[in-house]
Amino acid sequence: MANRARDFYYLDDYERASQEVLDEMSASYILGSYCFLGEHDKARTLFRQFKSSFSEPQKVFCRFHLGISYTRTSDYPKAREFFLENWKKRHFKEFGAIERFLIYQGLSFFRYFFSKHESSLAFAKKADEQFLTSKERPMSLYQALVWELIGHNYYQLGRAAKGEVFFKKALEVSEKNHFTQLTQELKASLLIYQSQYELDVSKNISKLKKLLNQTSESNDYTFSELVLQISKLFFLRGQYRKANEFLLQNFNVIYKNDNKRKVAILNTLLAQLLIPKQQYMEALSLLKVAKGNLNNQIDINLLAPILGVERKILGILEQETSVIDQELNSLLEETDKAILHQVQKRELGLPLETHEEDQLGVLFDRVHRGDKNAIDLIIKHQLLHLIPKLFGPLPKKKAIIVHPQNLGLFILDEDEVSYNSHKLSKNQIHFLGEMAGHGKSKAELVKAIWGYNEYDPFRHDHLVYTMVKRLRKVLGDKSAWINSAGEDSYQIEPEVALILRKSEEKKKVEKKIEEAFEVPHDLNFRQLQIIEGIFEGPFSAGQVTKHFQTTRMTAYRDLDDLVKKGYLLKRGEKRGTRYTLQV
């Protein structure tokens, strides 16, 4: 008699398997399907109903799936009970390769959740060997599942290249056999791991969102994994508002999954999103809830990052962190040495060696060490969440940070971090500095920036207005951060911090410029703007005439004067004459 539930189960079609007629032959496969579908209560009820009539091989099969079910719902003592009962039966003579496979695979799965990845990997390889030492033909579904688990362990041990090899092997088997749900899970896991190890965050967000659109919410385990990882990547890009909105749009699926680990990750992410807003007490409350969902003996790889975030907040609040440090040390003593290395490197910021396969981890480590040379990679891959970390704790929720080599501005709001590559002139940076803290009058600004002791509104107001207009343009939608502090003064909003940290090389160059050129007080406003760099690259007298709406003769006179005083270089003749800044 055909067992259709069995056939659908091995085809990874758990939905159809679960709908088959229930009898003693189909019950175990329907139970296994319920577990993979997240219908945990149905699976457990079914086991109680048929337990007495199941054969020993059927019991091994059921205990394997129920162990996975209880692990995924964080009932670890119950999961251990089922996996251990199977382990005790490993020498049972009636068992074939399938039963022995399930015994070793179950222990590998359980060890994986304990963050014991070296041990888990050993058991997974033992499971993989069962069909090699037997005449039984391996089930394609089980072949894909064990290679997936081996891949997971290699990734967790920081061996990304090896992990990718096994994931791709599992994916090849899954796609060849049209295992729809497993194929989705494998693609999701592979993309998630790649996004954790690679620097191209934008590309990975796009790929993950595309896969999410193809994943049914009924496959809530995979759907939740994708939602959480996409939110993490938005966070890495400094797009805090997007990360928060995305989590809130999909949090119901995460709760529906009934997986305490995912709920803990959700709360940890939400807590991290509160830190830029300086809502530290609310963040600590969410972290407390996250810890409450986890098991201190099992969820080490999730608890350690939570404690790391908690330690960071207490440090900002200048509170004692010794208790957190003790908890962290206690947790990390329980995990694999390789995982200890990964956790410390990624979450605690310790200056350890990094693995060349882990590009993102290498960058994190450089940022934690305060390596300002990492800034080019951060900009290139738009990992803008790392900017506040690179420049240390910021005193306010909002900030303008000038690139150390003056290659643009980082604009930090509590909702996001953005970057504008517009290069500011020396006087523009000086102008920002003068406006920070409290307002400065136009007379004070003219004296500080251009050196005029006597303020003449007809001659100098245009300089100030033009400067303010340009700086507001650079700030874009944050232009209101520069405001008028009264009729004749300007300031940066008091709640906005201004961070000016020049590189040593930049300081040396600017010192030479200052030594070489004293700005004479007899330059007119047009000449001052020209040496401010309003024209990018070589420019002509015609451009000066058009910009200032003046005569060609006046433009030539201004330019010749600047050439004589050493501010401009003149090249070419007649209509081909072009001017460039000397420095």
PDB file of N, CA and C in Angstrom, residues 13 178 260:
ATOM      1  N   ASP A  13       7.477  18.473   0.309  1.00  0.00           N
ATOM      2  CA  ASP A  13       6.149  19.075   0.165  1.00  0.00           C
ATOM      3  C   ASP A  13       5.361  18.787   1.446  1.00  0.00           C
ATOM      4  N   HIS A 178      13.678  19.602  -6.869  1.00  0.00           N
ATOM      5  CA  HIS A 178      12.521  20.501  -6.769  1.00  0.00           C
ATOM      6  C   HIS A 178      11.988  20.588  -5.324  1.00  0.00           C
ATOM      7  N   LYS A 260      11.702  32.055  20.329  1.00  0.00           N
ATOM      8  CA  LYS A 260      12.174  33.057  21.288  1.00  0.00           C
ATOM      9  C   LYS A 260      13.497  33.680  20.853  1.00  0.00           C
TER      10      LYS A 260
END
